[in-house]
Coordinates of N, CA and C in Angstrom, one line a residue:
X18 N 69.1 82.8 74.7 CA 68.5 84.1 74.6 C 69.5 85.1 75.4
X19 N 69.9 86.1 74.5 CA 70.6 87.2 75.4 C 70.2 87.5 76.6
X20 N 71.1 88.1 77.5 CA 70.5 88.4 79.0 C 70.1 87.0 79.8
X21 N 70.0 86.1 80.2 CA 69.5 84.7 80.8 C 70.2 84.5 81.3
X22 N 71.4 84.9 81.4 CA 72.7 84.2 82.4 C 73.5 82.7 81.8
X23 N 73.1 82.4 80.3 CA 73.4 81.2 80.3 C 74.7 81.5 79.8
X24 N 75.5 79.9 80.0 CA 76.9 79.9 80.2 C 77.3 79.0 79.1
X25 N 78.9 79.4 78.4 CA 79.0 79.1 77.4 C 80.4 79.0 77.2
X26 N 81.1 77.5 77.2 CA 82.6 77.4 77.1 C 83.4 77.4 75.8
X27 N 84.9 78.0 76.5 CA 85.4 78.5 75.6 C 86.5 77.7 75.4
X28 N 87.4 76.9 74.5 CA 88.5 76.2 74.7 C 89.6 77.1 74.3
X29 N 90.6 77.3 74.9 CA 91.8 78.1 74.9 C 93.2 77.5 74.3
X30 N 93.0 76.0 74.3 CA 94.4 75.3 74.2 C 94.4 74.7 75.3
X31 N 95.9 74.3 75.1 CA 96.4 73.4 77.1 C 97.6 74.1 77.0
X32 N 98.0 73.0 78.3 CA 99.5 73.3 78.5 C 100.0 71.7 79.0
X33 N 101.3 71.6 79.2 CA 101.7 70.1 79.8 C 102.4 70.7 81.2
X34 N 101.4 69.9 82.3 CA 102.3 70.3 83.7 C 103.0 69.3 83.9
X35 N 104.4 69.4 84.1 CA 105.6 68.7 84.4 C 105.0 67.5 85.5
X36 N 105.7 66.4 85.7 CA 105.2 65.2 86.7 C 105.6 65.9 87.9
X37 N 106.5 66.6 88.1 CA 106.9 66.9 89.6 C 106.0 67.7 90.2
X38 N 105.1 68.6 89.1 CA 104.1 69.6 89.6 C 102.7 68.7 89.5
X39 N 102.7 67.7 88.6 CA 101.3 66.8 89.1 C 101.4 66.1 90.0
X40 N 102.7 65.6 90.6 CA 102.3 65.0 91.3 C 102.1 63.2 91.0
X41 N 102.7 63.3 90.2 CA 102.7 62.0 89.4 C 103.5 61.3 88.8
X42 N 104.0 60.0 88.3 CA 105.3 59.5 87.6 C 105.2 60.2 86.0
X43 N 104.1 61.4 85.6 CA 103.7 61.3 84.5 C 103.1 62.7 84.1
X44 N 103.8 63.7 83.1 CA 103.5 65.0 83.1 C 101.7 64.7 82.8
X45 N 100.9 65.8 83.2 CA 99.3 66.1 82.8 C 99.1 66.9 81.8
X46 N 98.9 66.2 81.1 CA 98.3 67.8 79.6 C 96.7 68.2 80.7
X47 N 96.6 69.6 80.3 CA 95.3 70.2 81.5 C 95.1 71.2 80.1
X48 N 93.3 71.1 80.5 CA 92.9 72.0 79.2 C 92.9 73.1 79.5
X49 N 92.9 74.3 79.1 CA 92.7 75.9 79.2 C 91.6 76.3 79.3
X50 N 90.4 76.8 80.1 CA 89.2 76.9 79.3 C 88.3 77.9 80.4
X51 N 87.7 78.9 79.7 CA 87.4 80.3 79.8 C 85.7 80.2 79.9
X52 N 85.0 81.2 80.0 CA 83.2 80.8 80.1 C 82.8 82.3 79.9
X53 N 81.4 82.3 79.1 CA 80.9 83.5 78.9 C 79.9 83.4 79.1
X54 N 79.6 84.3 79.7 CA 77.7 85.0 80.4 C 77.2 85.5 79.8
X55 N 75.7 84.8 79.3 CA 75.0 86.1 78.9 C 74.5 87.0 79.6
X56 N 75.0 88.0 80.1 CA 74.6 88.9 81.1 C 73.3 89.5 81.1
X57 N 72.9 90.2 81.7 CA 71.6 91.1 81.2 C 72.3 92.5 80.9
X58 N 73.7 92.7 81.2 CA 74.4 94.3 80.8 C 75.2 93.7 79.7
X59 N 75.2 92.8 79.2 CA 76.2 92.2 78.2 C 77.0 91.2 78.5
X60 N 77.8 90.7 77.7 CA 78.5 89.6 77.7 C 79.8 89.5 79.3
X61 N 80.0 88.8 79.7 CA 80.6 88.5 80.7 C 81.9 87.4 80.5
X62 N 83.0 87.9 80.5 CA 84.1 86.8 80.3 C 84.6 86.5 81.4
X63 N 84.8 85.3 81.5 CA 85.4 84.5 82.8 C 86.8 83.9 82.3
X64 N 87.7 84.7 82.5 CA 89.0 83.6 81.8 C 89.1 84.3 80.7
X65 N 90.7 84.4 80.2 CA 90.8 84.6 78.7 C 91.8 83.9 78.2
X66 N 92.7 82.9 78.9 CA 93.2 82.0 78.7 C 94.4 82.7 78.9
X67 N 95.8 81.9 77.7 CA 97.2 81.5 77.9 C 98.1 82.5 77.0
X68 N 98.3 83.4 78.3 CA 99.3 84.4 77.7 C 100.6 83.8 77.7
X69 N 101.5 84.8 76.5 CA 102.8 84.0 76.6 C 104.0 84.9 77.1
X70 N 104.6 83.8 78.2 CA 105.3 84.3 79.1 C 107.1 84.1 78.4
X71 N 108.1 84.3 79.1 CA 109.3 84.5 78.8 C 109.7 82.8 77.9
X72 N 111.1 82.6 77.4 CA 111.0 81.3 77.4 C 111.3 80.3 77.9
X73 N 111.7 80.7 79.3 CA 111.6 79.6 79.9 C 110.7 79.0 80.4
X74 N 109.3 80.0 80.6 CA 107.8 79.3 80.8 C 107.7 78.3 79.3
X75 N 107.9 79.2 78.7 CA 107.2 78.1 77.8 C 108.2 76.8 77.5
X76 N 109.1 76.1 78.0 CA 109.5 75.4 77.7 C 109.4 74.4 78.5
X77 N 108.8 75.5 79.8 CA 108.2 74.3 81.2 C 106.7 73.7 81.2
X78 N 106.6 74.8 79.9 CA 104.8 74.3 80.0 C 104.3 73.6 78.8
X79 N 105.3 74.1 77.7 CA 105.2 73.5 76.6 C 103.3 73.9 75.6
X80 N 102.9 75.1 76.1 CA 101.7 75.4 75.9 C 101.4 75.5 74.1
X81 N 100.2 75.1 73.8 CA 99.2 74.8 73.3 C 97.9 75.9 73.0
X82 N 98.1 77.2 72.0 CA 96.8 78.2 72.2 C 96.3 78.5 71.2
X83 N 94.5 78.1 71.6 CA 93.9 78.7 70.3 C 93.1 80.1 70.9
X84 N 93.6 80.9 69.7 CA 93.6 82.6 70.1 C 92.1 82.7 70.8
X85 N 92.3 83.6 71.6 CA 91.0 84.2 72.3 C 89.7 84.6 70.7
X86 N 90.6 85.7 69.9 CA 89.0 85.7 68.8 C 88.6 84.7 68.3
X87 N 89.6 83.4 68.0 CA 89.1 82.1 67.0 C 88.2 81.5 68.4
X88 N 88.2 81.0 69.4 CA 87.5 80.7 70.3 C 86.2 81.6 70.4
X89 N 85.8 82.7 70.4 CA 85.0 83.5 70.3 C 84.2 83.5 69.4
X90 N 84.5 83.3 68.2 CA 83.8 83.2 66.9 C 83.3 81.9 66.8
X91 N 84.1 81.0 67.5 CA 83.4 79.8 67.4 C 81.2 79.7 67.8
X92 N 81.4 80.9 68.7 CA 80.0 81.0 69.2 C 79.3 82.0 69.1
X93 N 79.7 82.8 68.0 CA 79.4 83.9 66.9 C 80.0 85.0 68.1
X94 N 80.5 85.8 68.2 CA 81.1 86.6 69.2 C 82.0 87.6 68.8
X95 N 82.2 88.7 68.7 CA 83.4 89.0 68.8 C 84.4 89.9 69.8
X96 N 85.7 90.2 70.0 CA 86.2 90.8 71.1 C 85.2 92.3 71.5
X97 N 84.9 92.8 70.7 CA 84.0 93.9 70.7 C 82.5 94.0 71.2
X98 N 82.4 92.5 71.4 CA 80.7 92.3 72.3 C 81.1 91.9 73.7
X99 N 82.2 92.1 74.2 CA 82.3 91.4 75.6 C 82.1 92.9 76.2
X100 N 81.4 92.3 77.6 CA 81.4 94.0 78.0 C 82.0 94.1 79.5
X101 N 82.1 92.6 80.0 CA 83.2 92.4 81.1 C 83.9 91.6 81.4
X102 N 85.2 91.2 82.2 CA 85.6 90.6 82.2 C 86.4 90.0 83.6
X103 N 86.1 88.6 84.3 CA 86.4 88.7 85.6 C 87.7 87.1 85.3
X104 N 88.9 87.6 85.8 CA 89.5 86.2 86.1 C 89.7 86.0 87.5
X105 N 90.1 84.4 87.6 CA 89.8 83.8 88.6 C 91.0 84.0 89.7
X106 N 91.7 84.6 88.6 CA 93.3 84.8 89.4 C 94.1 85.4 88.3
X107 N 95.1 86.2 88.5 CA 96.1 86.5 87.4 C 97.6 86.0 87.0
X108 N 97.5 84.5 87.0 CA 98.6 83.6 86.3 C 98.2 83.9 85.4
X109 N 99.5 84.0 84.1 CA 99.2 84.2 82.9 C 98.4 83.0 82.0
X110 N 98.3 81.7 82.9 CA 97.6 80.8 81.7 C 95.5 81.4 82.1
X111 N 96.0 82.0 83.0 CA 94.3 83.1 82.9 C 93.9 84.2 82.7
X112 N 95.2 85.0 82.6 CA 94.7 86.4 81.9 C 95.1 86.4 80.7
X113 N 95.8 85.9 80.1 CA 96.8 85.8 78.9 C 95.9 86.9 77.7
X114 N 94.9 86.9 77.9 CA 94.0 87.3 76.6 C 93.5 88.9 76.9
X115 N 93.8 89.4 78.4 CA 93.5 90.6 78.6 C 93.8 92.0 77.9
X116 N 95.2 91.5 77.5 CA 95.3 93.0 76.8 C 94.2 93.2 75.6
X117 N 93.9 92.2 74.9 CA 93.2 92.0 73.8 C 91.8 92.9 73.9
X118 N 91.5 93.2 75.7 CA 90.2 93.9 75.6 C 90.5 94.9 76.6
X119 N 91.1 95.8 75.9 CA 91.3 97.4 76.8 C 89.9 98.0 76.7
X120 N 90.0 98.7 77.7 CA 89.3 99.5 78.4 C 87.3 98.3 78.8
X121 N 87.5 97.1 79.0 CA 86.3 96.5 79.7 C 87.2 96.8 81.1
X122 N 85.9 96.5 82.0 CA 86.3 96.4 83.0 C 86.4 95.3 83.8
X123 N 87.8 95.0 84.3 CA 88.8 93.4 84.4 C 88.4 93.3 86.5
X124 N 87.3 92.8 86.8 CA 87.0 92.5 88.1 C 88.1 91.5 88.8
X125 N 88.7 92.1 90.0 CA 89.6 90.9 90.6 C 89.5 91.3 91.9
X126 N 90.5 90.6 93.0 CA 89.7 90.8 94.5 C 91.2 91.9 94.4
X127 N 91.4 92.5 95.6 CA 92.3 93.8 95.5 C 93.8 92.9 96.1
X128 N 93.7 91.5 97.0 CA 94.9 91.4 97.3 C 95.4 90.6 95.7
X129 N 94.4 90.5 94.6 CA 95.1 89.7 93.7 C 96.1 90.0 93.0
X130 N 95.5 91.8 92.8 CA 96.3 93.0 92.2 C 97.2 93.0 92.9
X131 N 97.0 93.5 93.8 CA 98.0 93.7 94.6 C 99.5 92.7 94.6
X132 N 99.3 91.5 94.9 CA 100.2 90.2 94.7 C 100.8 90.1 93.1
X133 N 99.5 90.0 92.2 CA 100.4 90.6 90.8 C 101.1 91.2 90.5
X134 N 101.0 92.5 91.1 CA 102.0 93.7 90.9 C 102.9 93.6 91.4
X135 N 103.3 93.0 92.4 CA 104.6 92.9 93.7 C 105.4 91.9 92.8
X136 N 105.6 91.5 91.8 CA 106.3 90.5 91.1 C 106.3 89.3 91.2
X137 N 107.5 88.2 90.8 CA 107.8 86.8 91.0 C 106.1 86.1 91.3
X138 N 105.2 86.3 90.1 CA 103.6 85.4 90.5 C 103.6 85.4 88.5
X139 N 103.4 86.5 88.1 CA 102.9 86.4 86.8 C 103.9 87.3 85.8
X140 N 103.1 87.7 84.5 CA 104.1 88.9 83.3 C 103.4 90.1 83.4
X141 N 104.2 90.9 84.0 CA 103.7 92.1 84.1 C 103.2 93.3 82.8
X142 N 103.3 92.3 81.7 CA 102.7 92.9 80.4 C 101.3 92.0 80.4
X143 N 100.7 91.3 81.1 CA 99.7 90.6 81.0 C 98.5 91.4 82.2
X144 N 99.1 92.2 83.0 CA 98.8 92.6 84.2 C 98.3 94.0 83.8
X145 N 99.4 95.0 83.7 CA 99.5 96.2 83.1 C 99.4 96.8 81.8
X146 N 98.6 97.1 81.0 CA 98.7 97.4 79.6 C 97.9 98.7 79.1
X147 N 97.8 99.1 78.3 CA 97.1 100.3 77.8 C 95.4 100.1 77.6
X148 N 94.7 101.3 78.5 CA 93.7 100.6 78.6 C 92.9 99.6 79.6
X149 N 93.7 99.0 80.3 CA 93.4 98.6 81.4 C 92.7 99.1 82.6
X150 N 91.4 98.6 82.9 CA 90.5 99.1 83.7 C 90.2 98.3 85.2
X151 N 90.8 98.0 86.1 CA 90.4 96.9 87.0 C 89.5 97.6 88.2
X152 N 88.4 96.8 88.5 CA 87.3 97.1 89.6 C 87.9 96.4 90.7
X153 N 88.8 96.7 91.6 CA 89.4 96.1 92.9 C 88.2 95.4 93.6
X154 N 87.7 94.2 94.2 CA 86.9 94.2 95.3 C 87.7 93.4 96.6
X155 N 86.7 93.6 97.7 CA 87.5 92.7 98.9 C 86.3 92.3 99.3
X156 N 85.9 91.1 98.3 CA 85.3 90.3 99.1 C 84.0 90.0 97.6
X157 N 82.8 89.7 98.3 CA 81.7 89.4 97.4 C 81.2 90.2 96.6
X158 N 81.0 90.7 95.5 CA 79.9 91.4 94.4 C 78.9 91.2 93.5
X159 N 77.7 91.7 93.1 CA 76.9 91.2 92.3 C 77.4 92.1 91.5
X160 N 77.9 91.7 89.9 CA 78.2 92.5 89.0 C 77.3 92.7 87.7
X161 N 76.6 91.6 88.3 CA 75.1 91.8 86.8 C 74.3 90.7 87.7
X162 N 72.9 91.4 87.2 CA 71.8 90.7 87.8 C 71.8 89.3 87.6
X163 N 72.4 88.4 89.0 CA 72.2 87.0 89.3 C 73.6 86.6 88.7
X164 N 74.1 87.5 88.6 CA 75.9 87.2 88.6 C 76.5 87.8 89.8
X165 N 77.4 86.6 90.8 CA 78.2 87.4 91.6 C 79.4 86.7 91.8
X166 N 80.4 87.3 92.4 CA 81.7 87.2 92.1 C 81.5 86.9 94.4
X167 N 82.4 85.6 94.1 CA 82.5 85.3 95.9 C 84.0 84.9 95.8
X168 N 84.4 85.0 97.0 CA 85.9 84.7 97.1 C 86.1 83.5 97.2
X169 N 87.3 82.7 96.4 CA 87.6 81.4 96.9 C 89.1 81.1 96.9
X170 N 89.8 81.8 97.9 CA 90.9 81.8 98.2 C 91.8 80.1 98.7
X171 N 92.7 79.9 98.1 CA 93.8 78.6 98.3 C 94.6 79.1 97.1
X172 N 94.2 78.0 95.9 CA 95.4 78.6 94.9 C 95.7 79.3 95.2
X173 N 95.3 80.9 95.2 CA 95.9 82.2 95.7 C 95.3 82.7 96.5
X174 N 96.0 83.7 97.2 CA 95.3 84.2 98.2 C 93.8 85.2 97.7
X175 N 94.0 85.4 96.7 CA 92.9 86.3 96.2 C 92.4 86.1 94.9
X176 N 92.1 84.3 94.9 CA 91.2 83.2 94.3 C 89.8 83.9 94.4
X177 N 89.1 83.7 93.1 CA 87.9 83.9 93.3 C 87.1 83.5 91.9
X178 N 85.8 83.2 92.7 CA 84.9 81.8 91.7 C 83.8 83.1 91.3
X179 N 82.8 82.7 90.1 CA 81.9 83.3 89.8 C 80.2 82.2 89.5
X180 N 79.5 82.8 90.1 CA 77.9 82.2 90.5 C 76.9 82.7 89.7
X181 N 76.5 81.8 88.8 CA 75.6 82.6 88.3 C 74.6 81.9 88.0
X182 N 73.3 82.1 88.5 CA 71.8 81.7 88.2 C 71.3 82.4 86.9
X183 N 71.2 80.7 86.4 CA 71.2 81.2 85.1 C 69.4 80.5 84.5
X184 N 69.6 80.1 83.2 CA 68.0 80.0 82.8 C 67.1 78.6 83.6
X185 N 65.7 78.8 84.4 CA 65.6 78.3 84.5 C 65.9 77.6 86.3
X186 N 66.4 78.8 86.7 CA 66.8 78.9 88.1 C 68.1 78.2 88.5
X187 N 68.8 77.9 87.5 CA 69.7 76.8 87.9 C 70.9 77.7 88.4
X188 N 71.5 77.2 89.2 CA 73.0 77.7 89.7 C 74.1 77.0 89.0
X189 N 74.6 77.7 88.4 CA 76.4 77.1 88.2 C 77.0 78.0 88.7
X190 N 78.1 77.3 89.3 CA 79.9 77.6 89.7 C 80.6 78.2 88.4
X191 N 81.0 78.7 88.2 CA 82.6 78.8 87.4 C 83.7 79.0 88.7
X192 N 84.3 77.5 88.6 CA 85.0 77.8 90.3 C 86.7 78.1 90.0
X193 N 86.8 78.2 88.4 CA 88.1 78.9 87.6 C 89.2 77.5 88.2
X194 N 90.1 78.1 88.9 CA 91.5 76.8 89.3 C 91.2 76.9 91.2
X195 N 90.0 77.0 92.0 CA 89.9 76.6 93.4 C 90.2 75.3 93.4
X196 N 89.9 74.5 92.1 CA 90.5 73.2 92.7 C 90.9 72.7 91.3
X197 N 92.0 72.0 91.2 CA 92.2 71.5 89.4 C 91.2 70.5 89.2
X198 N 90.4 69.8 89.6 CA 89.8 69.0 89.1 C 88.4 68.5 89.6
X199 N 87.5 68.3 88.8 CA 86.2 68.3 89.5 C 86.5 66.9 90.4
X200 N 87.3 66.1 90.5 CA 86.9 64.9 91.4 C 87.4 65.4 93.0
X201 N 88.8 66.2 92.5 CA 89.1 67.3 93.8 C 87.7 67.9 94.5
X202 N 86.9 68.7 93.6 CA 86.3 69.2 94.2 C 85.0 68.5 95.0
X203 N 84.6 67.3 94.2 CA 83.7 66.5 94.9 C 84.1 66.0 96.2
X204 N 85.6 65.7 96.3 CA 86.4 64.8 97.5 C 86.0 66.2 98.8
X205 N 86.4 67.1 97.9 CA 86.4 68.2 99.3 C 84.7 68.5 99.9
X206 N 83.8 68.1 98.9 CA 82.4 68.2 99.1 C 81.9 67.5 100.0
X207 N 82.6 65.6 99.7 CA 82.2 64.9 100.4 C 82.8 65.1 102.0
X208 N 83.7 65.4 102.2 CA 84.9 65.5 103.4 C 83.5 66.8 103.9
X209 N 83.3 68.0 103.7 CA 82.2 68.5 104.1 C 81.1 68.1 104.6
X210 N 80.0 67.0 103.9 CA 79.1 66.7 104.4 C 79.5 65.3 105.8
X211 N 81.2 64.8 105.4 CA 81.1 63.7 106.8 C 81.5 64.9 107.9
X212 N 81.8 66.1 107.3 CA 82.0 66.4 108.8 C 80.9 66.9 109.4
X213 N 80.1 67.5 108.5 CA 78.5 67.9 109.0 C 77.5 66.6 109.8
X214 N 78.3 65.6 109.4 CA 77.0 64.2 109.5 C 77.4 63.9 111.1
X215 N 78.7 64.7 111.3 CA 79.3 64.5 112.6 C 80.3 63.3 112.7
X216 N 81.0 63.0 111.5 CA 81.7 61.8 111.6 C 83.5 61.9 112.2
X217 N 83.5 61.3 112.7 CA 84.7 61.4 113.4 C 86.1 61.7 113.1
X218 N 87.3 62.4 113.3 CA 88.1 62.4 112.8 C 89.3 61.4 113.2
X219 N 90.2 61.1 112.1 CA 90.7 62.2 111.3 C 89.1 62.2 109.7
X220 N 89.6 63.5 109.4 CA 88.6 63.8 108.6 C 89.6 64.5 107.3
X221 N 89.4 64.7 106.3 CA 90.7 65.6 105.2 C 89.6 66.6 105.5
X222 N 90.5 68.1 105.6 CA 90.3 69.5 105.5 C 89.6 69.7 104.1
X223 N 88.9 70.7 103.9 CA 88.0 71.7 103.1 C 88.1 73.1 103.3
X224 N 88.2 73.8 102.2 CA 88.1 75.3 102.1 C 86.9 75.6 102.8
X225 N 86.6 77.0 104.0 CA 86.1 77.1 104.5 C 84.4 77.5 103.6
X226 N 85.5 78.3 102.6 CA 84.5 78.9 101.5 C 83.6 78.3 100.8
X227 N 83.8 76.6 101.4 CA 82.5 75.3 100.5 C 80.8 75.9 101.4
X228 N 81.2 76.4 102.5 CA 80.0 76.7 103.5 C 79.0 77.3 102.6
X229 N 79.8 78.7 102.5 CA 79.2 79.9 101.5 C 78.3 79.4 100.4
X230 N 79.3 78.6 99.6 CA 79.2 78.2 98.5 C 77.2 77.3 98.5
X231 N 77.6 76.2 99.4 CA 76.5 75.7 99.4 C 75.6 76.4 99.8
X232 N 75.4 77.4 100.3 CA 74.2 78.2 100.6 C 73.4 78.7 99.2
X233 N 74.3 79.2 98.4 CA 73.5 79.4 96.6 C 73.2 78.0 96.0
X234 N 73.6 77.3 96.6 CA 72.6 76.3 96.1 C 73.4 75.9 94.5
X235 N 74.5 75.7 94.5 CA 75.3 75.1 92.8 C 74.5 73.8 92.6
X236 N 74.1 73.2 91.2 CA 73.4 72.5 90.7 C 74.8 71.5 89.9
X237 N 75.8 72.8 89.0 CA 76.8 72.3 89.0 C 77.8 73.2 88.9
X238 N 79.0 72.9 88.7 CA 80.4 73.7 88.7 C 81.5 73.7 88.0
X239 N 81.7 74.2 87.2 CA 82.5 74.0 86.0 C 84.1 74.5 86.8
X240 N 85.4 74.1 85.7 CA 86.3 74.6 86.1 C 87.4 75.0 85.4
X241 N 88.4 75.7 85.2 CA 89.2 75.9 84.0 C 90.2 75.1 83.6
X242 N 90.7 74.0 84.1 CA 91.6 72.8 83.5 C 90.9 71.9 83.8
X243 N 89.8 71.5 83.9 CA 89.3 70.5 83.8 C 88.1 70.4 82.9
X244 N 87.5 69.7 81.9 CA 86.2 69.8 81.4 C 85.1 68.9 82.0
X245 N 85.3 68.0 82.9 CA 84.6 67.8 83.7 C 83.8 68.5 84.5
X246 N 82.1 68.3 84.6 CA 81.1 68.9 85.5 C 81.1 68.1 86.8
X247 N 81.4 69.1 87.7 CA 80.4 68.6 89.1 C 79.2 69.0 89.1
X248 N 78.1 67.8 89.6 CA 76.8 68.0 89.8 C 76.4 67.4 90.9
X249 N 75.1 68.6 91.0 CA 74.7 68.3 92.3 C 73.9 66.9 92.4

């Protein structure tokens, strides 16, 4: 039902992260993947996926894109019904699809902008374009009833996750790239409650912003390279 806050994924493609950047004897294919609100002011996009950068990105990433309108239509939609749009950060494999919706308004936290525009982070044709409308915040927002934008700063400094209680009282995360992987984010969950239980260190660190987080109460948490759910 329109308006309900319910949530609805979008597959964008992948990309292949090199072994040196996973971290592994073994490159990671990681999926691309975007989410849309049914708002009660309208459609809500989280992510628009994998812009294309110079070529030497793409030969490090070897990317993988299914266009922003064919993902769209997949769930009857088109660019012309979205009526906002918030990324999680401005790497191109998350705004990539921005220019495509001039004049919505593109919510980000102000050091994000800020950091994108200073160079050497993202493409500055992915950033700046005709049309472009960005709502700066520093810090938390409700942008539509039982939608709010909280900060979750690591990846970047001006990281940020979107909360939305949706049908049925339920809370989901869209926690975008605060952590690549839902078992990341569980490890950091659990590392939280042993430190709460009082258990002794050494203990592994957590983003402070898991505190916040649990206060809304997430049931589960979706994320953008991973299609894995965390649940509560």
């Amino acid at each position: 039902m329109a308006g309900d806050n319910a949530v609805r994924r979008l597959d964008l493609g992948y990309f292949i992260r090199p072994a040196e950047e996973a971290g592994s004897p073994h490159p990671r294919v990681e999926a691309v993947l975007a989410y849309l609100v049914d708002g009660a002011d309208g459609l809500i996009l989280f992510d628009t996926g994998l812009g294309r950068g110079d070529d030497e990105t793409e030969a490090h990433y070897r990317p993988y894109r299914r266009p922003l309108p064919q993902a769209l239509a997949d769930h009857g939609v088109r660019l012309d019904d979205i009526a906002l749009v918030v990324n999680c950060h401005l790497h191109f494999d998350h705004c990539g699809g921005n220019p495509l919706l001039p004049g919505r308004p593109v919510f980000t936290q102000r050091t994000e902008l800020a950091t994108a525009r200073a160079g050497d982070y993202t493409f500055d044709h992915l950033v700046d374009f005709p049309g472009v409308d960005y709502r700066e915040l520093d810090g938390e927002a409700e942008i539509s009833p039982g939608v709010r934008i909280i900060p979750t700063p690591g990846h970047t400094a001006g990281h940020q996750s979107l909360v939305v209680r949706g049908p049925e009282g339920v809370t989901t995360v869209l926690a975008g790239q605060a952590y690549d992987l839902a078992t990341d984010f569980s490890c950091a969950q659990l590392a939280r409650r042993a430190a709460a239980d009082g258990a002794a260190d050494p203990l592994p660190p957590y983003h402070p912003w898991l505190d916040r987080l649990s206060t809304l109460d997430p049931q589960r948490v979706l994320f953008a390279h991973d299609p894995a759910v965390w649940q509560a």
